[in-house]
CSV table of C-alpha atoms in Angstrom, one decimal:
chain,number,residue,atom,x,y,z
C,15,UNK,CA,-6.3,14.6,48.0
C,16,UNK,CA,-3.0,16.5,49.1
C,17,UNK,CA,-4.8,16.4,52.8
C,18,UNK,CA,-5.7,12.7,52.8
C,19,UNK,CA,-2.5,11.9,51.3
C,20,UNK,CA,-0.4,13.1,54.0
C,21,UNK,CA,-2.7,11.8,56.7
C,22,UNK,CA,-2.2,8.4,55.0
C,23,UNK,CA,1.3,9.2,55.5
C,24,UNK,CA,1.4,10.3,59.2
C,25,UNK,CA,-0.4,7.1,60.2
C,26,UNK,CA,1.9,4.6,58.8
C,27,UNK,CA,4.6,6.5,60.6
C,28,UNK,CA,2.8,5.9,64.0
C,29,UNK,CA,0.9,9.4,64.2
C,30,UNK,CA,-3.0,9.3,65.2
C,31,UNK,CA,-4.6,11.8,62.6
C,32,UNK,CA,-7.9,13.8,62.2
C,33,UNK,CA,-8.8,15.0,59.1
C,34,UNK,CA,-10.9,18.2,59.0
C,35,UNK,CA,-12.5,18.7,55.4
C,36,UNK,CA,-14.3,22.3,55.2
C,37,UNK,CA,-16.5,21.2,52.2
C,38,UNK,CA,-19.1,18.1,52.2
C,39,UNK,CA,-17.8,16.3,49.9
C,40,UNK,CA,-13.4,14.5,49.9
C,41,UNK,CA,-11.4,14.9,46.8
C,42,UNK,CA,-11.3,18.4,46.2
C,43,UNK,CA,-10.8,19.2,42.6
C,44,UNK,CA,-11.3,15.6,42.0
C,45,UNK,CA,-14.5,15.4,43.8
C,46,UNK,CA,-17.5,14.2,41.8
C,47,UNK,CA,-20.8,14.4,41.7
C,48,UNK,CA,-23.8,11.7,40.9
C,49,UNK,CA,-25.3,11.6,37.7
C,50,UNK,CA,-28.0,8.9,36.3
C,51,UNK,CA,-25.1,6.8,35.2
C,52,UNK,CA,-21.2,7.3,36.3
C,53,UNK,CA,-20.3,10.2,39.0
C,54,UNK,CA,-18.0,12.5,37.1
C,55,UNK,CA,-15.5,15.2,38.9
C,56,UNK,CA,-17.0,18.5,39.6
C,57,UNK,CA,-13.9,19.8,37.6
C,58,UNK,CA,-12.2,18.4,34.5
C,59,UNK,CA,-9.3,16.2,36.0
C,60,UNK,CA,-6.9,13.8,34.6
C,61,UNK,CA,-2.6,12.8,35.4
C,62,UNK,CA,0.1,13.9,33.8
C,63,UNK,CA,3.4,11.5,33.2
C,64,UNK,CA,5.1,13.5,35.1
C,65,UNK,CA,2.8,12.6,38.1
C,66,UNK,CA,4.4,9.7,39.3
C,67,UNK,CA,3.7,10.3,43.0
C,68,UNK,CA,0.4,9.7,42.7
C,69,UNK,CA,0.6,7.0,40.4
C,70,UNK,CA,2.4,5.4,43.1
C,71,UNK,CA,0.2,5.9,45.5
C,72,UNK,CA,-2.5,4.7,43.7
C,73,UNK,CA,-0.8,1.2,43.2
C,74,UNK,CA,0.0,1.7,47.0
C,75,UNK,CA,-3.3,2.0,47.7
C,76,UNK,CA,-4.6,-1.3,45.4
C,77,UNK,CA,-6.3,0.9,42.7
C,78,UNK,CA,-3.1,1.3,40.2
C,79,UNK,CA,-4.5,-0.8,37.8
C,80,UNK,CA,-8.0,1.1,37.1
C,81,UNK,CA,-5.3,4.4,35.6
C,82,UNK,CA,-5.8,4.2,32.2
C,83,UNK,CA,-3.6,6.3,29.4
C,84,UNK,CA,-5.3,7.9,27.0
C,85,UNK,CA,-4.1,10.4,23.8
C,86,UNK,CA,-5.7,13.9,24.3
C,87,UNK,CA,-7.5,15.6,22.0
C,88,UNK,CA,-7.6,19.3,21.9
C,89,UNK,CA,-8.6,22.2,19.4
C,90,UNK,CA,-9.0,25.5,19.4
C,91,UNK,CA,-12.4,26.8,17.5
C,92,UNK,CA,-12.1,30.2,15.8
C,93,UNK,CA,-14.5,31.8,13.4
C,94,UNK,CA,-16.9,28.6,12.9
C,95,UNK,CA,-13.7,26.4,12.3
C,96,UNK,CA,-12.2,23.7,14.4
C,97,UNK,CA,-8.0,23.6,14.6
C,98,UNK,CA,-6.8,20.3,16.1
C,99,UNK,CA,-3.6,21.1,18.5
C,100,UNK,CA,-2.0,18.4,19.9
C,101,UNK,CA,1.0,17.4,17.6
C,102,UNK,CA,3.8,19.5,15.9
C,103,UNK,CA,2.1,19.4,12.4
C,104,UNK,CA,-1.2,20.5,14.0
C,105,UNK,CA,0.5,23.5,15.5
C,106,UNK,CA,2.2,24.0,12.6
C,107,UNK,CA,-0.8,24.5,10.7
C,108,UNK,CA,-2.4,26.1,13.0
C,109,UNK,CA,-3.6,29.4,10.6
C,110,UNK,CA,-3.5,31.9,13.5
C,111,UNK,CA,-0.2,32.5,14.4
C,112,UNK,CA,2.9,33.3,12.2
C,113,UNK,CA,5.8,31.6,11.7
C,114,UNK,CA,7.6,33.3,14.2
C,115,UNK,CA,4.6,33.2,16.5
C,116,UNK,CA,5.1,29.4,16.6
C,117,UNK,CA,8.9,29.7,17.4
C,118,UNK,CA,8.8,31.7,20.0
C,119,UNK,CA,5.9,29.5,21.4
C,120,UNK,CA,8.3,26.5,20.9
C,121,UNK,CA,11.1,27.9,22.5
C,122,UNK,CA,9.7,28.5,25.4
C,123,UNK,CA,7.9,25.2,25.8
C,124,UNK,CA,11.3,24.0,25.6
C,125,UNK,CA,12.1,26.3,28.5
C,126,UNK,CA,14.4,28.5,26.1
C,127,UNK,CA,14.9,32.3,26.7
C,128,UNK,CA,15.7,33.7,23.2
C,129,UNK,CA,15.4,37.5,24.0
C,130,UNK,CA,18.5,39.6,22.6
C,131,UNK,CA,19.5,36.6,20.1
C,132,UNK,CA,21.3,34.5,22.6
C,133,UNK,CA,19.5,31.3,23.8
C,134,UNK,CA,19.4,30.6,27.5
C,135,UNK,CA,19.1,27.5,28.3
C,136,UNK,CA,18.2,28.1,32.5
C,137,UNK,CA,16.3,31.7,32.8
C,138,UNK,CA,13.2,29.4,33.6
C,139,UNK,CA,14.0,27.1,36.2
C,140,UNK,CA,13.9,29.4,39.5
C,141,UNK,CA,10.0,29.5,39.5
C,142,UNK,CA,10.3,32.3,42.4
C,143,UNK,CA,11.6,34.7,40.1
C,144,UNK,CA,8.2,34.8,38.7
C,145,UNK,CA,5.5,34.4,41.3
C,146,UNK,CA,4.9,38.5,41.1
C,147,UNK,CA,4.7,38.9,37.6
C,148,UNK,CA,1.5,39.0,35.8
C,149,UNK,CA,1.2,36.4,33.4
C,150,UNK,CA,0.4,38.7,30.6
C,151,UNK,CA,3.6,41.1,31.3
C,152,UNK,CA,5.5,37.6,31.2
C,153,UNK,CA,4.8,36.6,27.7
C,154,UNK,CA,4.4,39.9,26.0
C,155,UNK,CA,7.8,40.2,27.1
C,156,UNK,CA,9.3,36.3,26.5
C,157,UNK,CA,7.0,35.5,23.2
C,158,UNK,CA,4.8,37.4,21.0
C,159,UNK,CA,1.6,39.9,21.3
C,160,UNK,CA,0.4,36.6,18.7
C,161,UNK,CA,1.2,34.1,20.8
C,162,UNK,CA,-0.2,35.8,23.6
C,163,UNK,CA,-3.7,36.9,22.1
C,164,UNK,CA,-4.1,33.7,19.6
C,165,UNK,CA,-3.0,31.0,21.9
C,166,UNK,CA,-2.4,31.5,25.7
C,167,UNK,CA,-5.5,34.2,26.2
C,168,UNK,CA,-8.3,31.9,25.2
C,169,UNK,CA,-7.0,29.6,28.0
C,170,UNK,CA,-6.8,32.3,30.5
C,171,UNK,CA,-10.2,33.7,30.1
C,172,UNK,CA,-11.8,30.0,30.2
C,173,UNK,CA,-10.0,29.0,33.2
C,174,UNK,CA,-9.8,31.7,35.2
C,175,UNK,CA,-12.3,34.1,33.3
C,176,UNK,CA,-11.8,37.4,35.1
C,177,UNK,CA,-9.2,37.1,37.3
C,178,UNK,CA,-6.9,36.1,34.7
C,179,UNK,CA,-4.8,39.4,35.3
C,180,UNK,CA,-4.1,38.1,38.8
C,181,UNK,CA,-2.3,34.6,37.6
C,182,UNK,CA,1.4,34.9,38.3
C,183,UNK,CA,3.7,33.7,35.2
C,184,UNK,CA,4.8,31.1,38.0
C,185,UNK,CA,2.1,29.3,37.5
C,186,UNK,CA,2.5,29.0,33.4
C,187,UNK,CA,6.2,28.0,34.0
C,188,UNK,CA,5.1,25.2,36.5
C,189,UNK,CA,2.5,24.4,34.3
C,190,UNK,CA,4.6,23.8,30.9
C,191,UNK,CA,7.2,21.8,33.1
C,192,UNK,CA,4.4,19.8,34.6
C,193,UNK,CA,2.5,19.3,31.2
C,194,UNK,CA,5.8,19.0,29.5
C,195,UNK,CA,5.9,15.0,28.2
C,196,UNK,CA,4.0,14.6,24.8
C,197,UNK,CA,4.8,12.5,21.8
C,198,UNK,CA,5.0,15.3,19.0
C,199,UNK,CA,3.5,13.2,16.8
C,200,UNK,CA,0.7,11.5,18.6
C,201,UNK,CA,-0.1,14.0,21.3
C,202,UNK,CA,0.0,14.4,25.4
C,203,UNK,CA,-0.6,11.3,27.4
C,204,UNK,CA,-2.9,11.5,30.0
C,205,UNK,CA,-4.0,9.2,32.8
C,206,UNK,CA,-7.9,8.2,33.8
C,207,UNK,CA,-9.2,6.2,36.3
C,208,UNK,CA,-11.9,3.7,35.3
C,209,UNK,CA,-14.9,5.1,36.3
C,210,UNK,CA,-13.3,8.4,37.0
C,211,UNK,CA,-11.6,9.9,40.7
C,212,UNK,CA,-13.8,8.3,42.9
C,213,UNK,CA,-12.2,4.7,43.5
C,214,UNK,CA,-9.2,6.5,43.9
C,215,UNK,CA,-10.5,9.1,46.4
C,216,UNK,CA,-12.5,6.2,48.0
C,217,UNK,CA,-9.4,4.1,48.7
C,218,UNK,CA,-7.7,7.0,50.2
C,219,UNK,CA,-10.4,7.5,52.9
C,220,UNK,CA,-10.6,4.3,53.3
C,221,UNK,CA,-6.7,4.0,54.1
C,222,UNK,CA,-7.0,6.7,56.4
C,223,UNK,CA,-10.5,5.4,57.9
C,224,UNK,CA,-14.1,7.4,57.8
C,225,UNK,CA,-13.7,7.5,61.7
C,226,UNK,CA,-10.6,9.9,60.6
C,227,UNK,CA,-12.1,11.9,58.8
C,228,UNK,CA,-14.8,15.1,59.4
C,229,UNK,CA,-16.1,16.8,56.7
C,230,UNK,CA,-18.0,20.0,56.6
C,231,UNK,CA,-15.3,20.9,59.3
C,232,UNK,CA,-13.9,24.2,58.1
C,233,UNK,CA,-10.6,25.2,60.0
C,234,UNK,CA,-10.6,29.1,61.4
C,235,UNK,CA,-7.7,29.2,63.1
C,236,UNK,CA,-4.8,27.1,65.2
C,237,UNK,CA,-4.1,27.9,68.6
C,238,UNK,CA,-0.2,26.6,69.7
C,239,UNK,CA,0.8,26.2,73.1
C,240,UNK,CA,4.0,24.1,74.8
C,241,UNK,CA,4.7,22.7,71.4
C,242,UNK,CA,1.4,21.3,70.5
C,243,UNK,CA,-1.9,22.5,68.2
């Protein structure tokens, strides 16, 4: 999407563009795939509020009003028992963290640095400062051993299962900025497209034109010479 995005961009500002797509399908992580009814993304995929790029461009492109917003639901299952955790008294309850556990979790949702008894209010907002260290180092150190095993670790081994150790705390940092709009009471917003990515997608490669657009194309490498690729 980022690819076909800014080739939609080059061409309205008078550039002729080729897109080069090394896989065989467009879209990415928001690909899909055919089933015997709707095509579904190959990998779960939804907007955030925050995303309001691409909800722009997808009014832009004539497709803003399929982007529906829905409530999430979300739970973690331990020992044969389903925990709801999406709103404040969920979390609350939430039998497998402490008290303290929850605070420190909260604080630094919040973006709050609370180590040595003095709140910080801006430790957080340099994401540089943590692209080299490991994610697990990162909230050991700014949380709990709780908070790490009871709530973040489950989501690290499902997402990236063992290569977990490898995810820079960068990346959790951009991610609870990114994810950062909920209603505590109702839960995190998040946008759909009626009948999933692919009008979306579609539009896009149509904006930018099939003739445009090569797929199974991977690039190698990019030879520069007098100022041109």
């Amino acid at each position: 999407v980022a690819g076909l995005a800014a080739a939609y961009r080059l061409q309205r500002r008078g550039h002729e563009v080729q897109v080069l797509e090394a896989s065989d399908d467009l879209g990415g992580l928001a690909a899909v795939y055919e089933t015997a009814g709707d095509p579904i993304e190959k990998y779960y995929h939804h907007l955030s509020k925050s995303e309001e790029t691409i909800v722009e461009l997808a009014e832009e492109l004539g497709v803003g009003d399929r982007l529906e917003w829905r409530i999430g639901k979300n739970a973690y299952y331990v020992d044969g028992v389903v925990h709801p955790l999406d709103t404040l008294p969920q979390i609350a309850a939430y039998p497998h963290m402490s008290v303290y556990d929850k605070f420190r979790l909260g604080m630094l949702t919040q973006g709050i640095d609370v180590r040595g008894g003095v709140p910080k209010f801006d430790s957080y907002e340099s994401l540089e400062d943590y692209e080299h260290v490991p994610i697990e180092q990162f909230l050991l150190d700014h949380t709990t051993r709780g908070v790490y095993e009871n709530f973040f670790e489950p989501l690290l081994d499902a997402k990236f299962g063992s290569r977990k150790d490898d995810v820079s705390a960068a990346w959790l940092l951009g991610r609870v900025k990114f994810r950062g709009e909920r209603d505590p009471l109702k839960g995190e917003y998040l946008g759909y497209f009626d009948g999933g990515f692919a009008p979306f997608v579609e539009a896009l490669v149509d904006a930018v034109g099939r003739e445009n657009v090569t797929t199974g194309a991977r690039v190698t490498d990019v030879d520069t010479a007098g100022g041109s690729a």
